mmCIF file of C-alpha atoms and ligand atoms in Angstrom:
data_model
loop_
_atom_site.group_PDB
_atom_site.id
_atom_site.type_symbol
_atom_site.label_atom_id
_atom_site.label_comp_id
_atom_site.label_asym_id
_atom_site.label_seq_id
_atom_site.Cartn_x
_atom_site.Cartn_y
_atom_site.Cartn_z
ATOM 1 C CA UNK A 20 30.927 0.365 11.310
ATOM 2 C CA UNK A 21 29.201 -1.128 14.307
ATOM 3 C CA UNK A 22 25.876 0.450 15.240
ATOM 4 C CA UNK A 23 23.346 0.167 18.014
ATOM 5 C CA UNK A 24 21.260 -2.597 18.697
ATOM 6 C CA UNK A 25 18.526 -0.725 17.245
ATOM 7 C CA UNK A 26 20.348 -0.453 14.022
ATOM 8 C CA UNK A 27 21.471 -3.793 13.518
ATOM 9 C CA UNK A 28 18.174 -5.054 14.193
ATOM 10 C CA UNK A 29 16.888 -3.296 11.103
ATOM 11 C CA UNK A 30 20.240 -4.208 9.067
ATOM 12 C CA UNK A 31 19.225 -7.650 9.745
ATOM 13 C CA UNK A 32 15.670 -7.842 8.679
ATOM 14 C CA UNK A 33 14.217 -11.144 6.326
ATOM 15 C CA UNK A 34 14.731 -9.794 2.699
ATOM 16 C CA UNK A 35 17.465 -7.733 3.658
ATOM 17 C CA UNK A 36 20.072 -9.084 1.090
ATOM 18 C CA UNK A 37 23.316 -10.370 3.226
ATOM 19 C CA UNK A 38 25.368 -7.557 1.195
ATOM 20 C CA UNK A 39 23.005 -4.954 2.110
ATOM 21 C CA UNK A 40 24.857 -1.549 2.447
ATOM 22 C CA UNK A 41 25.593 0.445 5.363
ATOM 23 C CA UNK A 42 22.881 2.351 6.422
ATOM 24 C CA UNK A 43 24.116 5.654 6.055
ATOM 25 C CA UNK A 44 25.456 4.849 2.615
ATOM 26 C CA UNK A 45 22.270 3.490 1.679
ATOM 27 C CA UNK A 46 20.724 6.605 2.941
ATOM 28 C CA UNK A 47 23.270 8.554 0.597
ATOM 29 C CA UNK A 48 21.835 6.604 -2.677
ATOM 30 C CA UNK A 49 18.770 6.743 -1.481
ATOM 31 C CA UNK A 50 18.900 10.795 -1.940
ATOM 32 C CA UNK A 51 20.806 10.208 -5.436
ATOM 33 C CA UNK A 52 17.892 7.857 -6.302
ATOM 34 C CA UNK A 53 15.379 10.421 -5.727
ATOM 35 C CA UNK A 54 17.088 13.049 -7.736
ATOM 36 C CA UNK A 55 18.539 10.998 -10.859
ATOM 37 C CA UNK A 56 15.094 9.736 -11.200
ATOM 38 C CA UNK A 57 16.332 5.710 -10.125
ATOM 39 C CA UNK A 58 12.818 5.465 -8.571
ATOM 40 C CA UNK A 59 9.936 3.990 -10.046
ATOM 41 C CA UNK A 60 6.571 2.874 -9.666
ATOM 42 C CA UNK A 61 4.916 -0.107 -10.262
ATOM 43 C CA UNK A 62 1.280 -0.578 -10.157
ATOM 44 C CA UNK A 63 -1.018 -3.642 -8.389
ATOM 45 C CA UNK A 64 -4.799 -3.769 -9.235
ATOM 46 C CA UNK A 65 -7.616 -4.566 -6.610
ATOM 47 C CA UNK A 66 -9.710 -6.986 -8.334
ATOM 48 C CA UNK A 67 -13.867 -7.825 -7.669
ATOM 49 C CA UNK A 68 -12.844 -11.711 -7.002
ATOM 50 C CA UNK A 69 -16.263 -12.763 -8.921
ATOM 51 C CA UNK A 70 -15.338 -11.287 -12.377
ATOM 52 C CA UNK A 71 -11.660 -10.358 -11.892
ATOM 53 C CA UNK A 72 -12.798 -6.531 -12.541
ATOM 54 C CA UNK A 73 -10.659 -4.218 -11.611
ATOM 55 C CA UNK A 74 -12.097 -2.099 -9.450
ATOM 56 C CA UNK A 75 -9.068 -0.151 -7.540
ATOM 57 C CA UNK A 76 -5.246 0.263 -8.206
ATOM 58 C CA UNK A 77 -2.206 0.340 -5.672
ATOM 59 C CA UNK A 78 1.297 2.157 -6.625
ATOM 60 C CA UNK A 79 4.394 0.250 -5.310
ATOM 61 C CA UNK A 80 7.570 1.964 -5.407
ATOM 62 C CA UNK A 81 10.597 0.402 -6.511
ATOM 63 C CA UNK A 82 14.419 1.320 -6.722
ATOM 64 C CA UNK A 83 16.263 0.983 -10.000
ATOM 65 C CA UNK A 84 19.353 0.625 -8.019
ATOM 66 C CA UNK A 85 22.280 1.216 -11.122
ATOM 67 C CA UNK A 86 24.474 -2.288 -9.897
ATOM 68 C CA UNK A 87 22.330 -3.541 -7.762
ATOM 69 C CA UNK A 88 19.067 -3.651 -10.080
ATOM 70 C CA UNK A 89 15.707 -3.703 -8.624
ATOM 71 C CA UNK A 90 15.483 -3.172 -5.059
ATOM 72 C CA UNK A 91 12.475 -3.626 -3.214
ATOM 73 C CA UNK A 92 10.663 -0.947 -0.660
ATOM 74 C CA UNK A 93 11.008 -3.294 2.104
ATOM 75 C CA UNK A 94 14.960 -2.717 1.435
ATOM 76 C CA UNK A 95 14.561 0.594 1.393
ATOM 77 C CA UNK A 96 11.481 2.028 2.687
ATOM 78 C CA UNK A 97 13.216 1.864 6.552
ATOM 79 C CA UNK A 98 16.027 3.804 6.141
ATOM 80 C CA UNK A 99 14.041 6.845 3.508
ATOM 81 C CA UNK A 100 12.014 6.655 7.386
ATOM 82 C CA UNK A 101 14.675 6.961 9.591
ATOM 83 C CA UNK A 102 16.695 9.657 7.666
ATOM 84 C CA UNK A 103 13.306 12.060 6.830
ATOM 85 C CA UNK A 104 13.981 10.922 3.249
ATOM 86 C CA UNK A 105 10.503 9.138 3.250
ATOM 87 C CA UNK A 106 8.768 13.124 3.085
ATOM 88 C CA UNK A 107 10.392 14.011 -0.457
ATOM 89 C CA UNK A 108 10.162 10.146 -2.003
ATOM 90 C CA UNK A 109 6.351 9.791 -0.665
ATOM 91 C CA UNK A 110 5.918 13.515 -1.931
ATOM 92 C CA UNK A 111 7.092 12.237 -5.360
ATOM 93 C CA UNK A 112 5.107 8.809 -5.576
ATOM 94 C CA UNK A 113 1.799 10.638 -4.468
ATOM 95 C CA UNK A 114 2.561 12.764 -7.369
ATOM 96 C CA UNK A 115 3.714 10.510 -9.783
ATOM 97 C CA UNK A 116 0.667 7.948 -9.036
ATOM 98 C CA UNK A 117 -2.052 10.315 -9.607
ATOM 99 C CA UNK A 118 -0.671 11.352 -12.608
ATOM 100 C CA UNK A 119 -0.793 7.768 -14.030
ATOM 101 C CA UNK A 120 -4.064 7.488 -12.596
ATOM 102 C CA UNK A 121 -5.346 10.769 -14.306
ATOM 103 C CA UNK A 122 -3.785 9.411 -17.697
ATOM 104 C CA UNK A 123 -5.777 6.098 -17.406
ATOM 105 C CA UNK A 124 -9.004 8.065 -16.915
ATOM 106 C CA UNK A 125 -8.385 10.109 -20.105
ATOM 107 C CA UNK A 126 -7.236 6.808 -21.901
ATOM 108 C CA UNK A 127 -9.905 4.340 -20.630
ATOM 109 C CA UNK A 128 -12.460 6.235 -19.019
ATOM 110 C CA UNK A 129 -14.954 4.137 -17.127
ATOM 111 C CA UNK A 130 -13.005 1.026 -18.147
ATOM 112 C CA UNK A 131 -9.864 2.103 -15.682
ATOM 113 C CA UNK A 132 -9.927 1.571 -11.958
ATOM 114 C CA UNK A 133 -11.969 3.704 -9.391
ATOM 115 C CA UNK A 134 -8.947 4.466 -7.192
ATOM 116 C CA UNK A 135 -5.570 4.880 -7.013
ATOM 117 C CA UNK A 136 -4.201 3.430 -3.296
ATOM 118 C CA UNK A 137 -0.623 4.897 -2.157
ATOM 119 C CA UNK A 138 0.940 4.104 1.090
ATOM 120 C CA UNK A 139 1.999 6.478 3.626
ATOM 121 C CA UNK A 140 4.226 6.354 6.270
ATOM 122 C CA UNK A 141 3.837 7.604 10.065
ATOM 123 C CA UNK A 142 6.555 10.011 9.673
ATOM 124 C CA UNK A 143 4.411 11.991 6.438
ATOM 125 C CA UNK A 144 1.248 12.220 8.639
ATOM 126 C CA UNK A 145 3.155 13.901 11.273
ATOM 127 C CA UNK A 146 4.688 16.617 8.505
ATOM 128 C CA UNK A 147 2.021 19.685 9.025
ATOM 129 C CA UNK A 148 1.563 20.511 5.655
ATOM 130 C CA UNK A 149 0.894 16.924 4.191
ATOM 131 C CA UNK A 150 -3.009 17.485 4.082
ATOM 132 C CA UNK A 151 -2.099 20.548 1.974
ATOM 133 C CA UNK A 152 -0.102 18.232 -0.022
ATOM 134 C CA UNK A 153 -1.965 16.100 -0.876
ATOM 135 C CA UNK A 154 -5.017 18.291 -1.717
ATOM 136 C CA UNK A 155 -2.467 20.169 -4.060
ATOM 137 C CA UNK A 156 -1.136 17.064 -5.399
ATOM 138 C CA UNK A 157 -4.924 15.797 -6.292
ATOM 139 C CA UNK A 158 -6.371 19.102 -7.811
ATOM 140 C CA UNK A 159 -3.085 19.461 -10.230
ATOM 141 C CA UNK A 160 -3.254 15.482 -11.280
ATOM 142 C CA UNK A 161 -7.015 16.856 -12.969
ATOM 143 C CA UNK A 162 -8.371 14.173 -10.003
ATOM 144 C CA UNK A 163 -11.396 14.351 -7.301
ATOM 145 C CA UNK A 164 -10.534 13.709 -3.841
ATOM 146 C CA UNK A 165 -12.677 9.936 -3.741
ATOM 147 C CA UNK A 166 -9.932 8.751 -6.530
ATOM 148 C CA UNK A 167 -7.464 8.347 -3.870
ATOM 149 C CA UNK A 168 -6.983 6.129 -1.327
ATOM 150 C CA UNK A 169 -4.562 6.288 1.102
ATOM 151 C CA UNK A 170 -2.799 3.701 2.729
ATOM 152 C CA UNK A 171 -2.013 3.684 6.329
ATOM 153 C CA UNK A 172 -0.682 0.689 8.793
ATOM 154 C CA UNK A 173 -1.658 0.696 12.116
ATOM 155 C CA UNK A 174 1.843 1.957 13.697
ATOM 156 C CA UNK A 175 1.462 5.000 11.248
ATOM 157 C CA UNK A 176 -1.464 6.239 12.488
ATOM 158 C CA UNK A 177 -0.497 5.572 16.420
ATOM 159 C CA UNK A 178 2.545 7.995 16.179
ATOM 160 C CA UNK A 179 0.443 10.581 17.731
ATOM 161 C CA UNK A 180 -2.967 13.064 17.694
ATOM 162 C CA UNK A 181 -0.829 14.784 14.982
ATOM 163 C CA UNK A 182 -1.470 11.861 12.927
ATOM 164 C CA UNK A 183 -5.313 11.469 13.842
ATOM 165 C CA UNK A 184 -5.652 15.298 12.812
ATOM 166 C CA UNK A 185 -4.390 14.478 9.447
ATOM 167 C CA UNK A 186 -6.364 11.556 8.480
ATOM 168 C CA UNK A 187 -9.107 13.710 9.985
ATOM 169 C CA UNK A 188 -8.355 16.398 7.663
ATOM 170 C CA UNK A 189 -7.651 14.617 4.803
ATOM 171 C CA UNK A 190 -11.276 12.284 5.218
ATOM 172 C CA UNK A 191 -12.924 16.246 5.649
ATOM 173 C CA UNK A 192 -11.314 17.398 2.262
ATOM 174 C CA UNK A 193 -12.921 13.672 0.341
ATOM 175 C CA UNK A 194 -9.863 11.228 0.253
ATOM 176 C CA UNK A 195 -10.744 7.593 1.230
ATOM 177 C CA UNK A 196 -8.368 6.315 4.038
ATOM 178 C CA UNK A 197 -7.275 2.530 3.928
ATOM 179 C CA UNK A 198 -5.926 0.307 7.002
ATOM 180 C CA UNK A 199 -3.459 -1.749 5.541
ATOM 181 C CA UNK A 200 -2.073 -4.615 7.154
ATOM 182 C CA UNK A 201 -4.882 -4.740 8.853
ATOM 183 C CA UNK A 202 -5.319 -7.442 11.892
ATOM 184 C CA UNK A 203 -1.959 -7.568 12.425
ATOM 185 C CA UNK A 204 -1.195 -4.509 14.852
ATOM 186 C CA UNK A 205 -1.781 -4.615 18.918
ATOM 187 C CA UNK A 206 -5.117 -2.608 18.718
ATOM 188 C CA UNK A 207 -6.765 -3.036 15.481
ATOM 189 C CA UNK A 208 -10.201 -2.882 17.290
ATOM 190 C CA UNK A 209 -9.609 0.341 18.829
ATOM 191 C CA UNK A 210 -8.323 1.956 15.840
ATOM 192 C CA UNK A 211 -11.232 1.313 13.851
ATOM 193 C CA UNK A 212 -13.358 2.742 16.063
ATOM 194 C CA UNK A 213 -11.230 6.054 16.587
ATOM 195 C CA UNK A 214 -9.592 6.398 12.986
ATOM 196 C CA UNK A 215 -11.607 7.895 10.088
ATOM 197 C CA UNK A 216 -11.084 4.867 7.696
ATOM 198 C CA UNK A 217 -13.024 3.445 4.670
ATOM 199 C CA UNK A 218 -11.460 0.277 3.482
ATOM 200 C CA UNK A 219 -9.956 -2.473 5.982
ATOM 201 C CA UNK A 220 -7.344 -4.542 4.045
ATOM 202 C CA UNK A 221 -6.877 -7.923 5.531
ATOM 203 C CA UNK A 222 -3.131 -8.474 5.778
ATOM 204 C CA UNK A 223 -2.361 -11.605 3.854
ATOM 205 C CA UNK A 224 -0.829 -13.302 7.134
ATOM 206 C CA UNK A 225 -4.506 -14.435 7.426
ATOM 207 C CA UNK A 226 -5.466 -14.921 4.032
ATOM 208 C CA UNK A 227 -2.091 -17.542 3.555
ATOM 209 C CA UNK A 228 -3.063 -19.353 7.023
ATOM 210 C CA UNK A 229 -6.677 -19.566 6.398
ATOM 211 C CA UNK A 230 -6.178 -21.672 3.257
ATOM 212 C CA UNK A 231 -4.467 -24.594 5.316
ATOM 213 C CA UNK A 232 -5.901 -26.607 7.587
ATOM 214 C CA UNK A 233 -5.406 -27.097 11.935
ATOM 215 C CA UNK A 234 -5.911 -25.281 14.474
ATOM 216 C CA UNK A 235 -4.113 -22.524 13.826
ATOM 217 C CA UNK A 236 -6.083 -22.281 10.283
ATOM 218 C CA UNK A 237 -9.289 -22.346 12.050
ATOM 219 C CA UNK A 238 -8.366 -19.371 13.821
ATOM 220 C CA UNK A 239 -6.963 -17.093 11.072
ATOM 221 C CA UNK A 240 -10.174 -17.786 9.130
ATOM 222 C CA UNK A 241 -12.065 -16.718 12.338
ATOM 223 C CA UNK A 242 -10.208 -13.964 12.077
ATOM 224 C CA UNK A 243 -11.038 -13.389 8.568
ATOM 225 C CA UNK A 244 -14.538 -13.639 8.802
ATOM 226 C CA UNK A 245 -14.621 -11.090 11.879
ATOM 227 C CA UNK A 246 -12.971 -8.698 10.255
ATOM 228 C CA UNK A 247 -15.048 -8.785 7.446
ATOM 229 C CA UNK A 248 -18.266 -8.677 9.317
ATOM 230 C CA UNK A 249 -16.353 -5.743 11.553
ATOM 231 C CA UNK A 250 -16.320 -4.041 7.785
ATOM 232 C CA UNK A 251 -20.233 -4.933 6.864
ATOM 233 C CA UNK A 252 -21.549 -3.426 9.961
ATOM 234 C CA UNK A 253 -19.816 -0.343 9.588
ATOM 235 C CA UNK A 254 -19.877 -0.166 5.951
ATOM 236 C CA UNK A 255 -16.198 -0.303 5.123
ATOM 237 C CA UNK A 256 -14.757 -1.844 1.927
ATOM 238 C CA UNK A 257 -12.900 -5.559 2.911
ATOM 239 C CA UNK A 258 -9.794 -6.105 0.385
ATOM 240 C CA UNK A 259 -8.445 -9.191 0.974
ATOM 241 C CA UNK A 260 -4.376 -9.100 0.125
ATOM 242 C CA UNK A 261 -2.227 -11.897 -0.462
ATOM 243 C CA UNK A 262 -4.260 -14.259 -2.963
ATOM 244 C CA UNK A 263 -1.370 -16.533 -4.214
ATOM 245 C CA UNK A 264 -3.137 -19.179 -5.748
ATOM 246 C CA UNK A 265 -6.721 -20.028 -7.038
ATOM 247 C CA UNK A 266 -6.907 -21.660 -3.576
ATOM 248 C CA UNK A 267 -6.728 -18.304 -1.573
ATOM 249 C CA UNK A 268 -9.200 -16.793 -3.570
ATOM 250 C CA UNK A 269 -11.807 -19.656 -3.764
ATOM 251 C CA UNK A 270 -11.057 -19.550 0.785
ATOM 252 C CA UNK A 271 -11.719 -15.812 0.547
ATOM 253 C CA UNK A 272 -14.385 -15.578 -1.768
ATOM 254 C CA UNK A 273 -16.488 -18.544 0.260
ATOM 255 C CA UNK A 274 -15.601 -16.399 3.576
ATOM 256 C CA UNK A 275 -17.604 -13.540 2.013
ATOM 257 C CA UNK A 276 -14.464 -11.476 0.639
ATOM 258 C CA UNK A 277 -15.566 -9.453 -2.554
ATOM 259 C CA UNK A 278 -12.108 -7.782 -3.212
ATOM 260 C CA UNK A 279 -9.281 -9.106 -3.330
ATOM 261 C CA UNK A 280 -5.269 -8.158 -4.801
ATOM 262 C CA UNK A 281 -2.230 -11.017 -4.709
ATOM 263 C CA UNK A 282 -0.271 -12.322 -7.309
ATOM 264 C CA UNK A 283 -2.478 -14.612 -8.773
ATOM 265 C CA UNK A 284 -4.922 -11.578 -9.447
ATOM 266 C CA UNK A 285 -2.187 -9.742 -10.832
ATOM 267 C CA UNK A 286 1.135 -8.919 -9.876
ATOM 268 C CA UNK A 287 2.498 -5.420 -9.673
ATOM 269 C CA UNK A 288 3.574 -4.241 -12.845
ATOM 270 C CA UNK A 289 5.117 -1.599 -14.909
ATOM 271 C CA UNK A 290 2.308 1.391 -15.892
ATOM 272 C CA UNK A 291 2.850 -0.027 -19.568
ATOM 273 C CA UNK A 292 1.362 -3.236 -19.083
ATOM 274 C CA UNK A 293 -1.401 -2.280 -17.027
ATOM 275 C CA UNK A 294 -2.712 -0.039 -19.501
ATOM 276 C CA UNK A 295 -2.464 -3.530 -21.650
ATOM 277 C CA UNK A 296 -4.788 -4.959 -19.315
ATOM 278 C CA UNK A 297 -7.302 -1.875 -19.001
ATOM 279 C CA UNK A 298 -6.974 -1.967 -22.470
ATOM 280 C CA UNK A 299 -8.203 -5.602 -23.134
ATOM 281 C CA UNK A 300 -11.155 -4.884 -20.420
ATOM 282 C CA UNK A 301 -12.679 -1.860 -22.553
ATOM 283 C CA UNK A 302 -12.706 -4.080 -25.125
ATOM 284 C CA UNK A 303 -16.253 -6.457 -24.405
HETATM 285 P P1 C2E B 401 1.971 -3.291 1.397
HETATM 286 O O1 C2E B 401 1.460 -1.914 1.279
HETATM 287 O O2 C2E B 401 1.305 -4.217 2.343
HETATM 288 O O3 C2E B 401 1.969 -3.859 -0.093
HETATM 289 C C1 C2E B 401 1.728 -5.206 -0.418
HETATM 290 C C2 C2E B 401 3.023 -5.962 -0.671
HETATM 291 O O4 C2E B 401 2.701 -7.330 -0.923
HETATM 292 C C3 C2E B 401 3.774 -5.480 -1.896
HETATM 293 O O5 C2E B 401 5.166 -5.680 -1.655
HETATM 294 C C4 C2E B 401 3.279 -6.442 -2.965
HETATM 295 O O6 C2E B 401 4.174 -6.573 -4.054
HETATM 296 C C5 C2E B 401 3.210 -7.723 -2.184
HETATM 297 N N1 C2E B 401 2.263 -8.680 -2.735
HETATM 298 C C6 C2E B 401 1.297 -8.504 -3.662
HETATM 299 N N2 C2E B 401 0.634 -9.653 -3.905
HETATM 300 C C7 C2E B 401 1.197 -10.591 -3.108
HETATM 301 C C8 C2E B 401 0.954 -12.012 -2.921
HETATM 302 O O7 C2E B 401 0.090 -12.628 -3.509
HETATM 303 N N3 C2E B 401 1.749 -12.636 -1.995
HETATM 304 C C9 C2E B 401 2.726 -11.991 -1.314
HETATM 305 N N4 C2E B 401 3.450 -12.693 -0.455
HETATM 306 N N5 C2E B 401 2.984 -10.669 -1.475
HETATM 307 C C10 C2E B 401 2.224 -9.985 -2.362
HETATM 308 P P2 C2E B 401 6.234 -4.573 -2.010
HETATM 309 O O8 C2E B 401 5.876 -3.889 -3.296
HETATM 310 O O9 C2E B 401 7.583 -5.199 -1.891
HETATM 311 O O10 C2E B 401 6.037 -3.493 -0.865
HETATM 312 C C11 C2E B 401 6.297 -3.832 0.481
HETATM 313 C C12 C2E B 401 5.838 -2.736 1.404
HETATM 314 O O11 C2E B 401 6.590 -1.541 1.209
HETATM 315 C C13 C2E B 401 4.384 -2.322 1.179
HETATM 316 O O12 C2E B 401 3.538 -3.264 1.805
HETATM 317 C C14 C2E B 401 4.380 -0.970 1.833
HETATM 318 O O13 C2E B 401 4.243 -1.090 3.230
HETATM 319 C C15 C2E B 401 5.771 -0.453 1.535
HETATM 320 N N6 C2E B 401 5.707 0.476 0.380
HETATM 321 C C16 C2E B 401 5.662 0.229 -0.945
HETATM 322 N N7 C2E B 401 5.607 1.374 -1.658
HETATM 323 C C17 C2E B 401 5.607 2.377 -0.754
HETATM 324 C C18 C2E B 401 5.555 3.815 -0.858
HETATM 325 O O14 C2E B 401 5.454 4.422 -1.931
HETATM 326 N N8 C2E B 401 5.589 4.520 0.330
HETATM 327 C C19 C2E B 401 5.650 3.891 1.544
HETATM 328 N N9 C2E B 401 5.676 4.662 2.652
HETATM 329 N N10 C2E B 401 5.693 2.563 1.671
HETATM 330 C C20 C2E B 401 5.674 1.813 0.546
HETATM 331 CA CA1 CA B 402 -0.496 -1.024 0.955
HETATM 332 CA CA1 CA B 403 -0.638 -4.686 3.241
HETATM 333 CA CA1 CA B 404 3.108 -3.652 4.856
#
């Protein structure tokens, strides 16, 4: 069926596959998905780029789509937005990730990362009770509020003063608050200024353009650098995100970057085999 403008913008979206269902039946699975237990989680450290420590953890949901295989958020994410979906799925990956993150404290201890980092959407902030939430979702996980971070972009948080309340109350009750994407929004500079946040994460737009060489490189390492200055002064956490290749990290590292997360750190995996790895790092 032919939609709006509106819609068929979003249908046609980079890493939307060509076959990619009709919204509304996508919406439909979507809600099968989140009841036959289709969704998963998989799990990206934040690494200290000197020592490769992990320091921090991110949960990245993924669909276990029964013909279609693996289907990732960026597929997804947009409609479980537009159809309210987005409230019950976040619900469940708040859960779900401090769970895992309360099972890799009692298996590791001090050997398993700080944090656990999940990403919220505009539409949850706006939900009244989600500072409720996700107080009830950290005291029944066994966790303290500074063990999770929460991710926000920039469009999230501008929805409205219904938003800024939240974060508010959420920074009030101990949670640490994360800008993700950061740099790439219309009034990054504003935000931090007016937004209770913690952590700045560098979008990895700059991070990939900063390790060439121009013009245009010399001003997305600019960028970089400001940013992380921006950070130092008012004593935010920098994460750099995006480091592909030894490359990045070396660029980031010699900008003054101390974190960083990208696929050459690790990639996001299964909970399995990053217990491996917090495994291996207990051992000295
Ligand atoms: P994000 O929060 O900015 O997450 C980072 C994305 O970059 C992830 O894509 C990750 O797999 C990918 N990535 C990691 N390292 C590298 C690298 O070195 N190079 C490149 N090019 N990419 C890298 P993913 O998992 O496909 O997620 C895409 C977006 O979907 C996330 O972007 C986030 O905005 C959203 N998302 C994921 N999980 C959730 C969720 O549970 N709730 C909500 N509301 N959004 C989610
Ligand atoms: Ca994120
Ligand atoms: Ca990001
Ligand atoms: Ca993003």
């Amino acid at each position: 069926a032919k939609e709006s403008g509106k819609d068929s913008f979003a249908r046609y979206q980079p890493g939307m596959g060509a076959d990619i269902l009709d919204h509304a039946q996508l919406g439909a699975q979507l809600r099968q998905a989140l009841d036959g237990g289709q969704l998963t989680v998989r799990y990206q450290p934040v690494v200290r780029l000197a020592d490769r420590r992990i320091i921090g953890m991110e949960a990245l949901v993924r669909w276990r789509h029964p013909e279609r295989g693996e289907i990732s958020p960026g597929d997804f994410i947009p409609t479980a937005e537009r159809t309210g979906l987005i409230v019950p799925l976040g619900r469940w990956v708040l859960r779900e990730a401090c769970r895992q993150k309360a099972a890799w404290r009692e298996a590791y201890g001090d050997s398993s990362p700080s944090t656990i980092g999940v990403n919220v959407s505009g539409r949850q902030l706006l939900q009244p009770g989600f500072a409720d939430e996700v107080a009830d979702a950290v005291h029944e996980a066994g966790l303290e509020p500074h063990h999770l971070v929460l991710e926000v972009t920039e469009n999230a948080v501008l929805t409205g003063g219904q938003a800024f309340d939240t974060l508010h109350a959420l920074r009030a009750f101990g949670v640490k608050i994360a800008l993700d994407d950061f740099g790439t929004g219309q009034s990054s500079l504003r935000l931090i200024r007016t937004c209770p946040v913690h952590i700045l994460k560098l979008d990895k737009s700059f991070v990939l353009a900063a390790a060439t060489t121009g013009t245009q490189a010399r001003r997305q390492a600019a960028v970089a650098s400001a940013v992380l200055r921006i950070a130092e002064d008012l004593e935010l956490d920098a994460v750099a995100e995006g480091i592909e290749n030894a490359e990045h990290a070396d660029r980031m590292a010699a900008l003054g970057y101390r974190l960083g997360q990208g696929y050459h750190l690790v990639r996001p995996l299964p909970a399995g085999e990053i217990g491996a790895l917090l495994a291996r790092e207990v051992a000295p």
